[in-house]
mmCIF file of C-alpha atoms in Angstrom:
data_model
loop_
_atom_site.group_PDB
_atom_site.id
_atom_site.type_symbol
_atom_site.label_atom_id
_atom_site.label_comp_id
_atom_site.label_asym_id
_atom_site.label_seq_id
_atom_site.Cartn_x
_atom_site.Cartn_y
_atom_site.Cartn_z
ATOM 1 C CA UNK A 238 -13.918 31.648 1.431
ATOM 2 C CA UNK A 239 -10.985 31.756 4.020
ATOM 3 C CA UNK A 240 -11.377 28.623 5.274
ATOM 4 C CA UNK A 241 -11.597 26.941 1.963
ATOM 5 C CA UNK A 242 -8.374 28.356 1.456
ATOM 6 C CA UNK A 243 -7.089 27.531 4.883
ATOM 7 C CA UNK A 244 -7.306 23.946 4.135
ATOM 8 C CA UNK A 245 -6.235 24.047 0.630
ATOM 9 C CA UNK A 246 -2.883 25.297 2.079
ATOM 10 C CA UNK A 247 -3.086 22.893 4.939
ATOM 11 C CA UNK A 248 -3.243 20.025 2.084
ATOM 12 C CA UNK A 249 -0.665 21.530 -0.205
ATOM 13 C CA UNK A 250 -3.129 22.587 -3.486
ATOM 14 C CA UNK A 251 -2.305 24.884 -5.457
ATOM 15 C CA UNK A 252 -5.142 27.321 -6.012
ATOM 16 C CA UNK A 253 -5.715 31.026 -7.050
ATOM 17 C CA UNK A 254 -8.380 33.622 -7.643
ATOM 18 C CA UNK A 255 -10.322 31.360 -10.288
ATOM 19 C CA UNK A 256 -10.237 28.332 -7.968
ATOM 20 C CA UNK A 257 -12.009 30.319 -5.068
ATOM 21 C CA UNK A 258 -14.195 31.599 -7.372
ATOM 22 C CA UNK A 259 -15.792 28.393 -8.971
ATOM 23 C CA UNK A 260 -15.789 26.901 -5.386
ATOM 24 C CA UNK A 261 -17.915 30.398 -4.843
ATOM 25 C CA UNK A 262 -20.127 29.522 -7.954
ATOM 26 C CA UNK A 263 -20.470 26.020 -7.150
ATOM 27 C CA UNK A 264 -21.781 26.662 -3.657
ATOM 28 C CA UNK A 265 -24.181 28.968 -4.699
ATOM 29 C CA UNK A 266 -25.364 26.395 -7.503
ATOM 30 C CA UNK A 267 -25.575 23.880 -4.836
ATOM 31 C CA UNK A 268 -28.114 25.535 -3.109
ATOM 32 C CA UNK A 269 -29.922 26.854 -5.644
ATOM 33 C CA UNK A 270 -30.439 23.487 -6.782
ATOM 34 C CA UNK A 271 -30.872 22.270 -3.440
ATOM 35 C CA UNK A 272 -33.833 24.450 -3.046
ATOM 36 C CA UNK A 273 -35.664 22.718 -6.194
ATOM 37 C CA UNK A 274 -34.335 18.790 -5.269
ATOM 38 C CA UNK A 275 -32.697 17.521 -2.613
ATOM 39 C CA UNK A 276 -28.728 17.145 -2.992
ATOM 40 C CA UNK A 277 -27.888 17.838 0.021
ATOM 41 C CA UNK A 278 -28.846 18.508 3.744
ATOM 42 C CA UNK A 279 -25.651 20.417 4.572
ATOM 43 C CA UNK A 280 -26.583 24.065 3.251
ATOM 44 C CA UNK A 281 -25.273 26.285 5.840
ATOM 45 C CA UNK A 282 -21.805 27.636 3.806
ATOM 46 C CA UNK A 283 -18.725 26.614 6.632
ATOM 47 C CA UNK A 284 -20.679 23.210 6.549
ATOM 48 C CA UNK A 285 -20.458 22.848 2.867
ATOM 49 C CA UNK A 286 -16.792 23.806 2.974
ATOM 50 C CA UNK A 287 -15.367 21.431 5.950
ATOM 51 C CA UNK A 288 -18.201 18.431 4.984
ATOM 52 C CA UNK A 289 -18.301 18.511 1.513
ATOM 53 C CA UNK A 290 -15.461 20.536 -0.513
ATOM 54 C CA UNK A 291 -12.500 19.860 1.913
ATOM 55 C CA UNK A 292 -13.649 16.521 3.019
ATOM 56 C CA UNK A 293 -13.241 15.423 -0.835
ATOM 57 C CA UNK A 294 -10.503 17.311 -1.246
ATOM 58 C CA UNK A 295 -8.525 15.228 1.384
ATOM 59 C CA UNK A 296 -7.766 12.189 -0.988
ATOM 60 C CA UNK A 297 -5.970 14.955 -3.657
ATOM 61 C CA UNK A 298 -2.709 13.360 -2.944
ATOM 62 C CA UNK A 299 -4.276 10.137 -4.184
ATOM 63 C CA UNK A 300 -5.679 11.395 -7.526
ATOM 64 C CA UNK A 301 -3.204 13.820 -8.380
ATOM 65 C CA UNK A 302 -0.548 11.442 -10.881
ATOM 66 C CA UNK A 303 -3.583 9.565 -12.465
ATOM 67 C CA UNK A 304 -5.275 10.238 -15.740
ATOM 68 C CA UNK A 305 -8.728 8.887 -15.517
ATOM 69 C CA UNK A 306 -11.441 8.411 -12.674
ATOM 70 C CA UNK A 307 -14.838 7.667 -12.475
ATOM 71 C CA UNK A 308 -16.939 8.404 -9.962
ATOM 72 C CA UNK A 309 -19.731 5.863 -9.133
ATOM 73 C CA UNK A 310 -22.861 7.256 -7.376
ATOM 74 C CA UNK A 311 -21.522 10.733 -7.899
ATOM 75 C CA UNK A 312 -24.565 12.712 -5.902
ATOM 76 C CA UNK A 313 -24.363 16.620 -6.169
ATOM 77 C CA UNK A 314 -20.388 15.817 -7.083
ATOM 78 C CA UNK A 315 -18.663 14.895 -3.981
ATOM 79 C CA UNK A 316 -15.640 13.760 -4.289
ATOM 80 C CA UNK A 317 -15.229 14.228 -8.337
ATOM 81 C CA UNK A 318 -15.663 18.239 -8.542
ATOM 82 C CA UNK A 319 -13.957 19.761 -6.106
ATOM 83 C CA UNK A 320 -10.835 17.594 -7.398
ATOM 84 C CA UNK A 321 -11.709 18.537 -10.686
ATOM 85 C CA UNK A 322 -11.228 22.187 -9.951
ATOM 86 C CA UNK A 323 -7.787 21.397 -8.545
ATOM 87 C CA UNK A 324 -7.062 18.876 -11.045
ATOM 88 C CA UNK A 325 -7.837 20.148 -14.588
ATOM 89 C CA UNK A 326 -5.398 17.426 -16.593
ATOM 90 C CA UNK A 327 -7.149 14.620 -14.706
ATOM 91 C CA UNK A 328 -10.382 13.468 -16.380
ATOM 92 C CA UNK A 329 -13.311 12.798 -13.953
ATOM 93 C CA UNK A 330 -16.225 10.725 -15.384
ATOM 94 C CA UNK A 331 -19.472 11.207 -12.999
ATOM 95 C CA UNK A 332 -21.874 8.065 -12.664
ATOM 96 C CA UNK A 333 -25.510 8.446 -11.104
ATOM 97 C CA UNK A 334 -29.014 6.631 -11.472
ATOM 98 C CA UNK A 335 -30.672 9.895 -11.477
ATOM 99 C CA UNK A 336 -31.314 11.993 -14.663
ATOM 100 C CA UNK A 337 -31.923 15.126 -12.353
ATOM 101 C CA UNK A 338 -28.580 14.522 -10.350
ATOM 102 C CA UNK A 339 -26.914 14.559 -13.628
ATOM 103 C CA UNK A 340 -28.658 17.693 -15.093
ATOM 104 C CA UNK A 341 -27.518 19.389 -11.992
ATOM 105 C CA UNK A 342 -23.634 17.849 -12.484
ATOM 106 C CA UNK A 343 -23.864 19.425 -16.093
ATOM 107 C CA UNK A 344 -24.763 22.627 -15.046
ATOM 108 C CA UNK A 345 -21.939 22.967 -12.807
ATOM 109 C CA UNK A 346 -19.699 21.817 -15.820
ATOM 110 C CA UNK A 347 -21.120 24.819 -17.717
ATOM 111 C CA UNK A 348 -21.252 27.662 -15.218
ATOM 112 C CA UNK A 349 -17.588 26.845 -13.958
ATOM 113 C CA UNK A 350 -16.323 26.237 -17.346
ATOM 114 C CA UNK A 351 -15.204 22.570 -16.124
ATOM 115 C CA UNK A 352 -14.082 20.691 -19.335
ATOM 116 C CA UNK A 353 -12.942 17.582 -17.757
ATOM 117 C CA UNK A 354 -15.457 16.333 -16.492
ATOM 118 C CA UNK A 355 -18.588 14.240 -18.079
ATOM 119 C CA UNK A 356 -21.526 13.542 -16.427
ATOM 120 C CA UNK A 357 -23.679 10.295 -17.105
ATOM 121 C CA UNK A 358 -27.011 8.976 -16.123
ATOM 122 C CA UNK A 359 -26.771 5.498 -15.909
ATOM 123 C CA UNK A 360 -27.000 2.828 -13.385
ATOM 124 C CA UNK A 361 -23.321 1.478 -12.260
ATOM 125 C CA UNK A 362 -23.611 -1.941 -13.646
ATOM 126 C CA UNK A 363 -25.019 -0.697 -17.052
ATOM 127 C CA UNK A 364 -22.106 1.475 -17.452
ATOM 128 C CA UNK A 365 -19.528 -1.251 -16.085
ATOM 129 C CA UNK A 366 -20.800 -3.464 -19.342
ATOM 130 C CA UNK A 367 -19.466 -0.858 -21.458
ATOM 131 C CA UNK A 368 -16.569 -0.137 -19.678
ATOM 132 C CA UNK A 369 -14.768 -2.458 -17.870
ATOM 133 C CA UNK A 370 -11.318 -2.762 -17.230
ATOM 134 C CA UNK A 371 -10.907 1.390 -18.207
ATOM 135 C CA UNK A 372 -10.287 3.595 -15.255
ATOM 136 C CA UNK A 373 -6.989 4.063 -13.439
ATOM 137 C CA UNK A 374 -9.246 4.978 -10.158
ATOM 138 C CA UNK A 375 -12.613 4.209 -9.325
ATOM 139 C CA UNK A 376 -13.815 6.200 -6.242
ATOM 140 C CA UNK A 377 -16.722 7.137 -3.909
ATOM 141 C CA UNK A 378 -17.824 9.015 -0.875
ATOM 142 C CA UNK A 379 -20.604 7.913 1.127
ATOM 143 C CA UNK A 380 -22.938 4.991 -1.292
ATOM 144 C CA UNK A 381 -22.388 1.699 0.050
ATOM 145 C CA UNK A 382 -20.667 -0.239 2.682
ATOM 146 C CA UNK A 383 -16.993 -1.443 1.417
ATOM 147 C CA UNK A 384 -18.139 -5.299 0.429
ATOM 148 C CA UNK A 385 -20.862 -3.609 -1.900
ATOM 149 C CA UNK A 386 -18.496 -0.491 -2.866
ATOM 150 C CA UNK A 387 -15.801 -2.724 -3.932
ATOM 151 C CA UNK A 388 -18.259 -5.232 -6.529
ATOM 152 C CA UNK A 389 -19.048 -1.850 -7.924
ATOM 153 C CA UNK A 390 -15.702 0.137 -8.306
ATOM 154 C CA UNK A 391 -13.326 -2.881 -9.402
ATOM 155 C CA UNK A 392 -14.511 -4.110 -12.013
ATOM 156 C CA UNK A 393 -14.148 -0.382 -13.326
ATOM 157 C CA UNK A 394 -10.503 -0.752 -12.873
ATOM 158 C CA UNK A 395 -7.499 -1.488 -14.922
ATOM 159 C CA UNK A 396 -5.281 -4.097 -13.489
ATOM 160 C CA UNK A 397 -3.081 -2.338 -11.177
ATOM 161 C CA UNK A 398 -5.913 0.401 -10.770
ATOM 162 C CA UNK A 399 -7.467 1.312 -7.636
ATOM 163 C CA UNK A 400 -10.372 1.298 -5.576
ATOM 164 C CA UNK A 401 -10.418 5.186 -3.130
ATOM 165 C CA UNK A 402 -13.001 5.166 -1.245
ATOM 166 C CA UNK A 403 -14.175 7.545 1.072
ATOM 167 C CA UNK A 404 -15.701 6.088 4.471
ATOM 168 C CA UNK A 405 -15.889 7.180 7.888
ATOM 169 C CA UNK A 406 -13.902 5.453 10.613
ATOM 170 C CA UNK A 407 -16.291 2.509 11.612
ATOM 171 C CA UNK A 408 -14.470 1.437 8.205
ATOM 172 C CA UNK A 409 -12.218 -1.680 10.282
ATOM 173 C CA UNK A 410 -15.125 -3.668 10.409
ATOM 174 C CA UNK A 411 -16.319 -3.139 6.743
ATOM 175 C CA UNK A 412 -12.774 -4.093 5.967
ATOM 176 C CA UNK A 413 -13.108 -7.276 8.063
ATOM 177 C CA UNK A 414 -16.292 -8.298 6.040
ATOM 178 C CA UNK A 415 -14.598 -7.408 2.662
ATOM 179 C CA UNK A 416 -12.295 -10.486 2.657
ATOM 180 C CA UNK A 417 -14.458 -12.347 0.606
ATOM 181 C CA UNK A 418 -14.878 -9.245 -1.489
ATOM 182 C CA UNK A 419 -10.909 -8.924 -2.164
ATOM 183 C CA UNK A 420 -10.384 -12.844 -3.049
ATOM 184 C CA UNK A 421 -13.626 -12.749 -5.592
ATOM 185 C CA UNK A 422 -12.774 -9.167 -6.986
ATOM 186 C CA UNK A 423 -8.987 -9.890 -7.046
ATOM 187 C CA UNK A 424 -7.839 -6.807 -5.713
ATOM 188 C CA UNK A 425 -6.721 -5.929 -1.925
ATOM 189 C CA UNK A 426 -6.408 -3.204 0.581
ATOM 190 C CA UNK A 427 -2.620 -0.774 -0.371
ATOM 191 C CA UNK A 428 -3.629 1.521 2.303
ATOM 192 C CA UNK A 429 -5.962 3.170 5.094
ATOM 193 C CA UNK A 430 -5.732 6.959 4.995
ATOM 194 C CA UNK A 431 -7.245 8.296 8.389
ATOM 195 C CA UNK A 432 -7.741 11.970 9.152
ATOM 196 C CA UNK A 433 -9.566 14.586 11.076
ATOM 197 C CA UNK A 434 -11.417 17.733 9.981
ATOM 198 C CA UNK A 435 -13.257 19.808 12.813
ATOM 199 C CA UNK A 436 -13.505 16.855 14.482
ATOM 200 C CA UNK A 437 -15.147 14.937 12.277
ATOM 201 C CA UNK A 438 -12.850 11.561 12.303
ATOM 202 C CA UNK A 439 -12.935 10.060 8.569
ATOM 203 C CA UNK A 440 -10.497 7.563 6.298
ATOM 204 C CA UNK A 441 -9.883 6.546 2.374
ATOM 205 C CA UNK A 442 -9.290 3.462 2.132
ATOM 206 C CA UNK A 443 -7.118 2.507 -0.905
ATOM 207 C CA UNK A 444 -8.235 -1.043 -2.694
ATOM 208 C CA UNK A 445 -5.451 -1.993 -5.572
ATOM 209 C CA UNK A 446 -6.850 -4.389 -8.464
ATOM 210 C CA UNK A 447 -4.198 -6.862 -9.152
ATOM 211 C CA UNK A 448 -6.162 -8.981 -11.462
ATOM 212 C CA UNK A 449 -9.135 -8.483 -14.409
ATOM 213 C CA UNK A 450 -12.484 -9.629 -12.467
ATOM 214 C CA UNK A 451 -14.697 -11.899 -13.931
ATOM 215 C CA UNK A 452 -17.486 -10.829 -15.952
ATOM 216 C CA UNK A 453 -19.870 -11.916 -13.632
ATOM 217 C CA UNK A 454 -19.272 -8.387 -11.335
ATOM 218 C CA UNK A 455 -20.676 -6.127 -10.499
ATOM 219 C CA UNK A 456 -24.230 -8.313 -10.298
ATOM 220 C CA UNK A 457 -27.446 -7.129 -11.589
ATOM 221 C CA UNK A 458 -30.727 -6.766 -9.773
ATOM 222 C CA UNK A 459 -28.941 -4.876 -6.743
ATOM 223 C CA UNK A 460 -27.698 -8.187 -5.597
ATOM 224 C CA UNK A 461 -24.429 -5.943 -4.449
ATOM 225 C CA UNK A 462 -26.693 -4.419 -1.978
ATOM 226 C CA UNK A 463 -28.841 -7.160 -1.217
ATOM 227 C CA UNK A 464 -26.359 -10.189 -0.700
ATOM 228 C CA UNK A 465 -23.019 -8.674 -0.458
ATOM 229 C CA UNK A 466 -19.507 -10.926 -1.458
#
């Protein structure tokens, strides 16, 4: 995996022989899986590297003082494992609607001997009822526009907790039609991270919660989705 390790140099990680190797295992896990549900349609292995483990492992800098995450709408893991193989004193907690998505995140845990992470299948405002106000960081990577990402992330957050989200550059108009978002939420943007890899122009946007949300958020019945703030 030389050009896994060519960007975890380029981004400063430290990494040795056991990090390679779980990034080895988890490839191979991915498409094994991959082959039984769909997780993914990136399969081809310098894809998987540039689109999926070094795209997620751009926003390290961002995770790497903070204690606990979650990780709404986690998918096959992206950004949460990758990190977490970095990152073993962080705590990553995996959120997805899908009971097979989750077996598959569990798996992972178990094959690459991952012990901080926890995987659960539950729908995003089900699990915010039971956990509000908890997280230092709230992220995700490709689920929703920003207006509906942000009704589902910040009410995860502690006050003073924040919002990364992983988005692709068209991101300065979601932004524009997130003000309403940031007033009702009480949070607002800290930062816009933008970066190229192989030419493949993304950002992070970084949403700071300056306030406890009301108890109204996130909305049930997919109203996030269907009528966003």
């Amino acid at each position: 995996m030389k050009l896994l390790e060519d960007y975890l140099l380029k981004l400063n990680i430290d990494y040795n022989n056991e990090t390679i190797n779980k990034f080895e295992k988890y490839y191979n896990l991915l498409i094994e899986y991959n082959n039984k549900f769909n997780l993914t349609n990136i399969t081809e292995k310098n894809e998987v590297i540039i689109k999926h483990f070094a795209d997620s492992l751009y926003g390290y800098k961002f995770f790497k003082e903070t204690n606990y995450v979650a990780d709404v709408g986690a998918g096959a893991g992206f950004p949460s494992i990758p990190l977490a193989i970095v990152l073993p004193n962080v705590n990553f907690t995996l959120i997805d609607s899908l009971n097979k998505r989750v077996n598959f995140l569990n798996t992972v845990k178990e094959e690459l001997n991952i012990n901080n992470i926890t995987a659960i299948h539950s729908r995003v405002e089900d699990f915010c009822n039971k956990n509000r106000n908890t997280f230092d960081i709230a992220t995700a990577r490709a689920v929703a526009s920003l207006p509906t990402l942000l009704e589902y992330l910040v009410p995860l957050l502690k006050v003073n907790g924040k919002a990364v989200c992983y988005k692709s550059t068209n991101v300065d108009n979601e932004i524009n039609l997130s003000e309403n978002a940031f007033k009702k939420l009480y949070c607002e943007i800290e930062e816009k991270f933008d970066y190229s890899i192989e030419d493949n122009f993304r950002s992070i946007v970084i949403v700071k919660s300056f306030k406890e949300c009301n108890k109204c958020f996130p909305r049930g019945g997919n109203k996030p989705k269907i009528k966003p703030l």
